[in-house]
PDB file of N, CA, C and O in Angstrom:
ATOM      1  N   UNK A 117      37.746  36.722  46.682  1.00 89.00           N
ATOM      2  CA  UNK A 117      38.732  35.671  46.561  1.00 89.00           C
ATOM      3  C   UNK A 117      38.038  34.319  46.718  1.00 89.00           C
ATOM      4  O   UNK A 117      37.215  34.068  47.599  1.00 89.00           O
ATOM      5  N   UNK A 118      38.519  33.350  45.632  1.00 94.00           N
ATOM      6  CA  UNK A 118      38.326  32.090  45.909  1.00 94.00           C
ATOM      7  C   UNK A 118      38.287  31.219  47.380  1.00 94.00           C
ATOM      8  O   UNK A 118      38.959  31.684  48.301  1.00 94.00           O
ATOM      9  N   UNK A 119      37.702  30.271  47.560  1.00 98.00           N
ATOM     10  CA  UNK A 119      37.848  29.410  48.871  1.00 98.00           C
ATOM     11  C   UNK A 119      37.435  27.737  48.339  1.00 98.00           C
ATOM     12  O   UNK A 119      36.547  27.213  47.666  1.00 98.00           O
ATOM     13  N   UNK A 120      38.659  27.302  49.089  1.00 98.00           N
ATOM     14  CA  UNK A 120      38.818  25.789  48.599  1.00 98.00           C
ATOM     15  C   UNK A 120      38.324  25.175  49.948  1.00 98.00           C
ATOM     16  O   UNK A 120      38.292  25.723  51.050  1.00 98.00           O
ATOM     17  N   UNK A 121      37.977  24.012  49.630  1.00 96.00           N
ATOM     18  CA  UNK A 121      37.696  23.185  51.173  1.00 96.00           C
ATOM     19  C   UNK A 121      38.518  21.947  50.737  1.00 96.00           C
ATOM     20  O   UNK A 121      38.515  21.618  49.551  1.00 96.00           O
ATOM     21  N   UNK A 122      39.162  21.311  51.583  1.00 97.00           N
ATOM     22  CA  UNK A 122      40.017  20.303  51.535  1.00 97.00           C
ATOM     23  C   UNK A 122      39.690  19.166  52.782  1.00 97.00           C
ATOM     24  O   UNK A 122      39.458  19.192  53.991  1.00 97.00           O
ATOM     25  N   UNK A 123      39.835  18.099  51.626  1.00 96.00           N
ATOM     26  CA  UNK A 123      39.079  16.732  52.319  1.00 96.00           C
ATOM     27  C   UNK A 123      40.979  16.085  52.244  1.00 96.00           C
ATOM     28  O   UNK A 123      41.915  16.456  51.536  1.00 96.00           O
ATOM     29  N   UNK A 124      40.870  14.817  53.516  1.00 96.00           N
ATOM     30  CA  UNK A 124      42.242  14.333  53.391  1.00 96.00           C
ATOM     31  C   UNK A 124      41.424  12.942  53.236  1.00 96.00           C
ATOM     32  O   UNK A 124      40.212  12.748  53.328  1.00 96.00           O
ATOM     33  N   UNK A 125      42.277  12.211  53.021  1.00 94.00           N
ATOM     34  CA  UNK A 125      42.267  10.670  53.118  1.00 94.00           C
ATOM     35  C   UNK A 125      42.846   9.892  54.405  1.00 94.00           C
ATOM     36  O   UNK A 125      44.010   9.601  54.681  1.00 94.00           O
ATOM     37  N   UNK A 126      41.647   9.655  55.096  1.00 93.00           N
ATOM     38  CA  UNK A 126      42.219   8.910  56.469  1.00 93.00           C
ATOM     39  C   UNK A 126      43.041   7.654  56.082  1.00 93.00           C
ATOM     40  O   UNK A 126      43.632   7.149  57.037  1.00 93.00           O
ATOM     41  N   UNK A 127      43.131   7.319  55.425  1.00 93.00           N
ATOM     42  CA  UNK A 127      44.325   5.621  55.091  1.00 93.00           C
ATOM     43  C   UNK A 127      45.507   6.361  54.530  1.00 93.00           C
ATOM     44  O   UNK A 127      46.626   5.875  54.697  1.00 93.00           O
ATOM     45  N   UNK A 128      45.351   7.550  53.847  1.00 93.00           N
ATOM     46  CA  UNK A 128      46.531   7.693  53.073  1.00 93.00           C
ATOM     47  C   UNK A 128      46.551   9.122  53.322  1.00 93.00           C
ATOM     48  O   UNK A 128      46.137   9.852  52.421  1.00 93.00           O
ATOM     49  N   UNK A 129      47.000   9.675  54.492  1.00 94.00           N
ATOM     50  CA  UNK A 129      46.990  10.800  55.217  1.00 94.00           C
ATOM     51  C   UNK A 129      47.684  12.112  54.194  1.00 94.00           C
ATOM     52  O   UNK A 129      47.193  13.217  54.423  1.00 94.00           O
ATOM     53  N   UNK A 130      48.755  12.060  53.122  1.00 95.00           N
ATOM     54  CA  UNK A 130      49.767  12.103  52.483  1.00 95.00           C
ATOM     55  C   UNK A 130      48.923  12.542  51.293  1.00 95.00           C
ATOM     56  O   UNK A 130      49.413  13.296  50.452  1.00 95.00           O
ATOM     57  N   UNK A 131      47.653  12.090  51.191  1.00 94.00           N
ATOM     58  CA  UNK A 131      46.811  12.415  49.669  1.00 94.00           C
ATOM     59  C   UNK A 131      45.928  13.371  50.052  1.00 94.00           C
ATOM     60  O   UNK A 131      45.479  13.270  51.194  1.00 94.00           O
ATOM     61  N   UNK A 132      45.434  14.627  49.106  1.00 96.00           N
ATOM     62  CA  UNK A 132      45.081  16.083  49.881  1.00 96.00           C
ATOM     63  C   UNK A 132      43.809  16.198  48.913  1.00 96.00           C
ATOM     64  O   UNK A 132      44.325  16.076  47.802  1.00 96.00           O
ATOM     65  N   UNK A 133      42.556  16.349  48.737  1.00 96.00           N
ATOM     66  CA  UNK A 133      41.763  16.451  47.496  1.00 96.00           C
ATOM     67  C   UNK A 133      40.879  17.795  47.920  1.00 96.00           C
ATOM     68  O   UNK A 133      40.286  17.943  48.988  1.00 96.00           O
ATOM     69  N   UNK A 134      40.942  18.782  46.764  1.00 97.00           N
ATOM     70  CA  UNK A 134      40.250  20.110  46.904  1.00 97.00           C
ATOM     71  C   UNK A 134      38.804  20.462  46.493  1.00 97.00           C
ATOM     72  O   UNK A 134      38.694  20.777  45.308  1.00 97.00           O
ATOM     73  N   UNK A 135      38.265  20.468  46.843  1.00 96.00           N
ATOM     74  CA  UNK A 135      36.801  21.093  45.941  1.00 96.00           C
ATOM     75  C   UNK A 135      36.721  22.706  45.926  1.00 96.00           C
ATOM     76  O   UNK A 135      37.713  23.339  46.289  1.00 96.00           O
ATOM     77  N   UNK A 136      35.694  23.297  45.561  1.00 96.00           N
ATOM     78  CA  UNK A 136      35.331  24.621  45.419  1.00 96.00           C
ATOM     79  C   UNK A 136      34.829  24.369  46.848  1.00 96.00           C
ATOM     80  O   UNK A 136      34.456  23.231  47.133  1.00 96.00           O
ATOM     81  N   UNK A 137      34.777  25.709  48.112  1.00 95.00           N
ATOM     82  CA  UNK A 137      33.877  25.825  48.887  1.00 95.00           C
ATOM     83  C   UNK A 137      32.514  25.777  48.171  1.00 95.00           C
ATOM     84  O   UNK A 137      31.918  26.134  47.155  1.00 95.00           O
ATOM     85  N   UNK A 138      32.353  24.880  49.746  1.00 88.00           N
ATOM     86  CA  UNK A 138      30.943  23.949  49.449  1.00 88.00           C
ATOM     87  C   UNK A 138      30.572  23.664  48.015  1.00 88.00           C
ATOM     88  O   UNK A 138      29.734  24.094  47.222  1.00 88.00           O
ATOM     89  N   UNK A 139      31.400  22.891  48.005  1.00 85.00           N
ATOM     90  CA  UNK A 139      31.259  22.101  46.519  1.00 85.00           C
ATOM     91  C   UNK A 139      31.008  20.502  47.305  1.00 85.00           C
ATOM     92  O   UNK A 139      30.760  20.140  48.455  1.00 85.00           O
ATOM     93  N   UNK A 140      31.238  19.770  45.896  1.00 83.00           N
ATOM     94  CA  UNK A 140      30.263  18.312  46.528  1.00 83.00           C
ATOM     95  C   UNK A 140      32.019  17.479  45.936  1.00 83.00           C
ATOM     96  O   UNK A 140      32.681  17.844  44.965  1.00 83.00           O
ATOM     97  N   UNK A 141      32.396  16.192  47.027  1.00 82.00           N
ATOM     98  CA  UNK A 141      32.870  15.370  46.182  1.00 82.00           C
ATOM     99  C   UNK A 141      32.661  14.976  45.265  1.00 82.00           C
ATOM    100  O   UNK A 141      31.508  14.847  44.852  1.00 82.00           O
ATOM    101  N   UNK A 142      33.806  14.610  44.548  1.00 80.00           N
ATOM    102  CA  UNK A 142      33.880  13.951  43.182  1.00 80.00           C
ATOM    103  C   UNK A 142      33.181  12.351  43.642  1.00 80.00           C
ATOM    104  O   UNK A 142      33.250  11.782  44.731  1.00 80.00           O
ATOM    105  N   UNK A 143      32.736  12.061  42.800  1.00 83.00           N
ATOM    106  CA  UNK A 143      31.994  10.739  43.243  1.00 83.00           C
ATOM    107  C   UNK A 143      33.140   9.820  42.670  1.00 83.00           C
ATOM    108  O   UNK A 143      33.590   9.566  41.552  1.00 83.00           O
ATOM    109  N   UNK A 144      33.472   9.336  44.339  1.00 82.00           N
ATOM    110  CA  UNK A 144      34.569   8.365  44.227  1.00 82.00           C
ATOM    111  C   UNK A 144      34.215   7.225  45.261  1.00 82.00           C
ATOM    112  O   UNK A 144      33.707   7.345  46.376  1.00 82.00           O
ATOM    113  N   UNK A 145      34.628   6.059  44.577  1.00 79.00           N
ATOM    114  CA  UNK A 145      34.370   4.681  45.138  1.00 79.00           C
ATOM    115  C   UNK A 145      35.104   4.759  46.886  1.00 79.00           C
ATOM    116  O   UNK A 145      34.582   4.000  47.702  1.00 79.00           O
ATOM    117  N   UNK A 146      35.879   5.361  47.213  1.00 85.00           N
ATOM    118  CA  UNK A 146      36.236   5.390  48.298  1.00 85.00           C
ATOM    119  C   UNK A 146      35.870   6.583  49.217  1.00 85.00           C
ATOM    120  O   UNK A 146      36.766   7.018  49.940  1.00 85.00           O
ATOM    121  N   UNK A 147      34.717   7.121  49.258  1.00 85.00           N
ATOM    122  CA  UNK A 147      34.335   8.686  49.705  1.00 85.00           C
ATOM    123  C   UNK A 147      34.071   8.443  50.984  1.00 85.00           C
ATOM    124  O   UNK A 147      33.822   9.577  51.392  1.00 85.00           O
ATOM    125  N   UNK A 148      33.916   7.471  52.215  1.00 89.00           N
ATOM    126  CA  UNK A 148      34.049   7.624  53.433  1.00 89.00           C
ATOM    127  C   UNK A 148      35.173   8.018  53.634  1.00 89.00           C
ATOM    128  O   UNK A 148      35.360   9.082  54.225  1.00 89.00           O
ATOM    129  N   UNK A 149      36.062   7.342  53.240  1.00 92.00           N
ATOM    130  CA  UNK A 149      37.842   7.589  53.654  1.00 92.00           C
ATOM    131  C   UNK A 149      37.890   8.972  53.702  1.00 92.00           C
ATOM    132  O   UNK A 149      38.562   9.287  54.684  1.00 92.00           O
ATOM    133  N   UNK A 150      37.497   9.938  53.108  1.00 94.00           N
ATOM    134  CA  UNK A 150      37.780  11.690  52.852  1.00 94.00           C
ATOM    135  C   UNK A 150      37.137  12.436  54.253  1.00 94.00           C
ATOM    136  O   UNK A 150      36.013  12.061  54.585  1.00 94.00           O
ATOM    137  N   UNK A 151      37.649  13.228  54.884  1.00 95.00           N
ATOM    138  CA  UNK A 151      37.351  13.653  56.050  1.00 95.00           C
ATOM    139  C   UNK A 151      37.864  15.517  56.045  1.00 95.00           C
ATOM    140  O   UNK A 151      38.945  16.102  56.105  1.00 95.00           O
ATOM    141  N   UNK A 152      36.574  15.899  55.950  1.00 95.00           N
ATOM    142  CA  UNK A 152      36.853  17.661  55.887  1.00 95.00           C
ATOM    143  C   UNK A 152      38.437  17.988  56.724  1.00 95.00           C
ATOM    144  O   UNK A 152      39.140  17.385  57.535  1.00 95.00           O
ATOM    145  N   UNK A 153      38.474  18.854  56.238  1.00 96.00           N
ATOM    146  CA  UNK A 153      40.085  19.201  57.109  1.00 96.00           C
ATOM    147  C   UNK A 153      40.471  20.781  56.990  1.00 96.00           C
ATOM    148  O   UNK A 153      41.514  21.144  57.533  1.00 96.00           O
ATOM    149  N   UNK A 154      39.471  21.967  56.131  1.00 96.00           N
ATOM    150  CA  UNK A 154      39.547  23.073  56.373  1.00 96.00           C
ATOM    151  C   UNK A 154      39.415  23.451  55.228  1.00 96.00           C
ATOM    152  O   UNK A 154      39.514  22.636  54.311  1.00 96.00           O
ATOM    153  N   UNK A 155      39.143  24.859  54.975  1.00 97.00           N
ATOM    154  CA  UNK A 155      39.042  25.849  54.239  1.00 97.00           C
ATOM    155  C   UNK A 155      40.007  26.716  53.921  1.00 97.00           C
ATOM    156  O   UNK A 155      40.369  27.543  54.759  1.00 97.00           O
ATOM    157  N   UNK A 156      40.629  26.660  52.544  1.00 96.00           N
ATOM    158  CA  UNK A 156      41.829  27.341  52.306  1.00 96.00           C
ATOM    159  C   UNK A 156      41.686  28.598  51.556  1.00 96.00           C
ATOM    160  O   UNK A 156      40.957  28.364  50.592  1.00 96.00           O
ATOM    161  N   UNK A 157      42.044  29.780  51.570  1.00 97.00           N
ATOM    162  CA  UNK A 157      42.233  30.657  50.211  1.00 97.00           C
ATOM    163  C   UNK A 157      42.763  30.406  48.919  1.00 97.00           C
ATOM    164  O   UNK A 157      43.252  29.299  48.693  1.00 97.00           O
ATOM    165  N   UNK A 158      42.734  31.322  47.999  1.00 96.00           N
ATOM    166  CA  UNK A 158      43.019  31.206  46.589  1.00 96.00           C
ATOM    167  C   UNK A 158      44.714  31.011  46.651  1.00 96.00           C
ATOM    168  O   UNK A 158      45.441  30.045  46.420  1.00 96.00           O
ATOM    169  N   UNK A 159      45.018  32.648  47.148  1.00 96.00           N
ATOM    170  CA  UNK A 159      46.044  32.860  47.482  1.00 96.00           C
ATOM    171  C   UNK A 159      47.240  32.044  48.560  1.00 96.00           C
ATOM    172  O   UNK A 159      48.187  32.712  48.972  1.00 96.00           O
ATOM    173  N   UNK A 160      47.099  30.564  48.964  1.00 96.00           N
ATOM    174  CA  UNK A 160      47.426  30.216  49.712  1.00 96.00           C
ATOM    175  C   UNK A 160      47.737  28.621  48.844  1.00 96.00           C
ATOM    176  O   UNK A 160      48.522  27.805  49.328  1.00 96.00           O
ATOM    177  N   UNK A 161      47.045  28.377  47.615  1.00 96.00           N
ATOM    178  CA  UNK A 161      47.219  27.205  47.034  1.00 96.00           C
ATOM    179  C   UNK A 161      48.019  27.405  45.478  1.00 96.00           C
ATOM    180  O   UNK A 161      47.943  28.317  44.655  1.00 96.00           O
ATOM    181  N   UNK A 162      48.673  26.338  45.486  1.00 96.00           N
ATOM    182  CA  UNK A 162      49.621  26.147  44.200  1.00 96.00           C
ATOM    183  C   UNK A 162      48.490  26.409  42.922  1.00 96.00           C
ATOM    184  O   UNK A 162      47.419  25.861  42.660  1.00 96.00           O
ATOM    185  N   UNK A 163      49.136  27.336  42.368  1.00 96.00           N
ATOM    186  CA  UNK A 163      48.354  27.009  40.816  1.00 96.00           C
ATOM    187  C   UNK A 163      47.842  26.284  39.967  1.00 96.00           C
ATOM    188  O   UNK A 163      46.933  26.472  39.157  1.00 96.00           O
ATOM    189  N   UNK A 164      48.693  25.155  40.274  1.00 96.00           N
ATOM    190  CA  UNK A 164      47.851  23.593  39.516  1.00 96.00           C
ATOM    191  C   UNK A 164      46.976  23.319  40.264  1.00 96.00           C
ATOM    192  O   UNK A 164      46.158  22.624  39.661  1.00 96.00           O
ATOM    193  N   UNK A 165      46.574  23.557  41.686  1.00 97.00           N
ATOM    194  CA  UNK A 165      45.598  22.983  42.484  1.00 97.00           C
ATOM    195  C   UNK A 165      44.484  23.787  41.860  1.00 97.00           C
ATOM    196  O   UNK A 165      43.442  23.258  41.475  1.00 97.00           O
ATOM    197  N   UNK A 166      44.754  25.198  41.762  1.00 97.00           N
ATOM    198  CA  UNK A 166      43.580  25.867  40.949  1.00 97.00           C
ATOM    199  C   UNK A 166      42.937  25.937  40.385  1.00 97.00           C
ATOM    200  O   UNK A 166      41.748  26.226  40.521  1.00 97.00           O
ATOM    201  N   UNK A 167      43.868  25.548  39.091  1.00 97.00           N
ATOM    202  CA  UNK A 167      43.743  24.886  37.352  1.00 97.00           C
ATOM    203  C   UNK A 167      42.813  23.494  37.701  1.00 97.00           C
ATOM    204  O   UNK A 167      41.674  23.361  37.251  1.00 97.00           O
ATOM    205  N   UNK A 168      43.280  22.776  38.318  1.00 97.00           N
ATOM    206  CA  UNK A 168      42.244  21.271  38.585  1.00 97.00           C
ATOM    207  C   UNK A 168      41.032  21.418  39.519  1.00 97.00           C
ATOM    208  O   UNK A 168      40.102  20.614  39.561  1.00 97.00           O
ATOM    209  N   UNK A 169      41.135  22.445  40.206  1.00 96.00           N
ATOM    210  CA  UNK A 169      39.216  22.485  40.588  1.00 96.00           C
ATOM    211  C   UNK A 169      38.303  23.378  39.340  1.00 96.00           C
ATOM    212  O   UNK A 169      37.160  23.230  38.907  1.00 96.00           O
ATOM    213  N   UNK A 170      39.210  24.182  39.072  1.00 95.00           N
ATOM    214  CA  UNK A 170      38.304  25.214  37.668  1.00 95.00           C
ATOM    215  C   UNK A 170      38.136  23.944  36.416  1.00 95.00           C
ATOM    216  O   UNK A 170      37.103  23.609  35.836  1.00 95.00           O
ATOM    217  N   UNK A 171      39.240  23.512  36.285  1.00 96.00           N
ATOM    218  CA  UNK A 171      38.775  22.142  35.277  1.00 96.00           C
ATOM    219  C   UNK A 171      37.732  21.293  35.544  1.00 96.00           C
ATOM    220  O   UNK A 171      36.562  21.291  35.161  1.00 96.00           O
ATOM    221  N   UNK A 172      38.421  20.501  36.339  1.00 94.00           N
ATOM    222  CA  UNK A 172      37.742  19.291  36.458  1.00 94.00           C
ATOM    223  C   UNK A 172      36.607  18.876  37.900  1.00 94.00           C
ATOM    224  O   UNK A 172      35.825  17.953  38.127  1.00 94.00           O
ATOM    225  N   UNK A 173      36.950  19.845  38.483  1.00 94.00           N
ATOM    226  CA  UNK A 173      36.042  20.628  39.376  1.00 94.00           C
ATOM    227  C   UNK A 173      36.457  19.884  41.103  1.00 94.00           C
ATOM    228  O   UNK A 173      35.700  19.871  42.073  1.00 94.00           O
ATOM    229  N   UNK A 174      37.812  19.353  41.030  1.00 94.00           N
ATOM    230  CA  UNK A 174      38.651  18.573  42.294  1.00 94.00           C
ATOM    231  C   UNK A 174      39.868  18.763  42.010  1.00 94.00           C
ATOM    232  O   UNK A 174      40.164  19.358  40.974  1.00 94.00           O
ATOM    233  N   UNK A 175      40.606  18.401  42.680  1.00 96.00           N
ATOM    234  CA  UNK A 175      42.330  18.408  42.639  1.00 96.00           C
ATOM    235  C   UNK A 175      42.976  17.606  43.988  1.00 96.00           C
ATOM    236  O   UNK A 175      42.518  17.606  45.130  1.00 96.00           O
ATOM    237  N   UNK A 176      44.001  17.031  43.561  1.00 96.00           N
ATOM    238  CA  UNK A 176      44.355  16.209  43.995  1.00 96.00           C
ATOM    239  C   UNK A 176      45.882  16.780  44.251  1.00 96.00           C
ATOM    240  O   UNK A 176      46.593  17.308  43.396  1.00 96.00           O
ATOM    241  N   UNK A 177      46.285  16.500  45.925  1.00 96.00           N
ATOM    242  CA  UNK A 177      47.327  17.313  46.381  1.00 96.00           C
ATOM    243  C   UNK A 177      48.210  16.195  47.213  1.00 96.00           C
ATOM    244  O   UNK A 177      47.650  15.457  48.024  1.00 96.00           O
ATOM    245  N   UNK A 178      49.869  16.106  46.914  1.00 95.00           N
ATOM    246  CA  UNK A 178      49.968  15.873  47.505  1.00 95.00           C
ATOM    247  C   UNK A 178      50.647  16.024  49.046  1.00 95.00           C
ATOM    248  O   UNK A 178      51.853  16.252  48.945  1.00 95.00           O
ATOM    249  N   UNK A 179      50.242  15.964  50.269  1.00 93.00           N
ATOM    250  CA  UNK A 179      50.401  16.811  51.321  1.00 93.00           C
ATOM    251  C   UNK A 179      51.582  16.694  51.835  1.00 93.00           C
ATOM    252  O   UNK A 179      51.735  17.649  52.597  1.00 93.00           O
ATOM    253  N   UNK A 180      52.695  15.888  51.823  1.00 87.00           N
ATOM    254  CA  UNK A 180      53.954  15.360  52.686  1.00 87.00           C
ATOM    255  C   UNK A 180      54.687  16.722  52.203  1.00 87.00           C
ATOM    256  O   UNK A 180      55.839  16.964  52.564  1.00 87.00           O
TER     257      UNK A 180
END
């Protein structure tokens, strides 16, 4: 089974971004702000979150 690692956004607590375990951020102008926050299963994340790390190799969640 898949494993996601999920970074949050300390300013915008509410915004959720996924990589592949041990995968690398997306190189983004704001990448201090992102702060590890755990390791999820396959089986435990929405399908579009899926679809956007197999794509584009991140996904963007939002957590509220």
């Amino acid at each position: 089974m898949k494993l996601y690692d999920l970074y949050i956004n300390e300013k915008k607590p509410s915004i959720g971004l996924y990589v592949a375990k041990d995968g690398k951020l997306p190189d983004l102008a704001d990448k201090d702000d992102w702060v590890f926050s755990g390791t999820a299963a396959q089986d435990l994340l929405p399908p579009d979150v899926i679809r956007g790390v197999d794509v584009n190799g991140h996904a963007f969640r939002n957590m509220d």
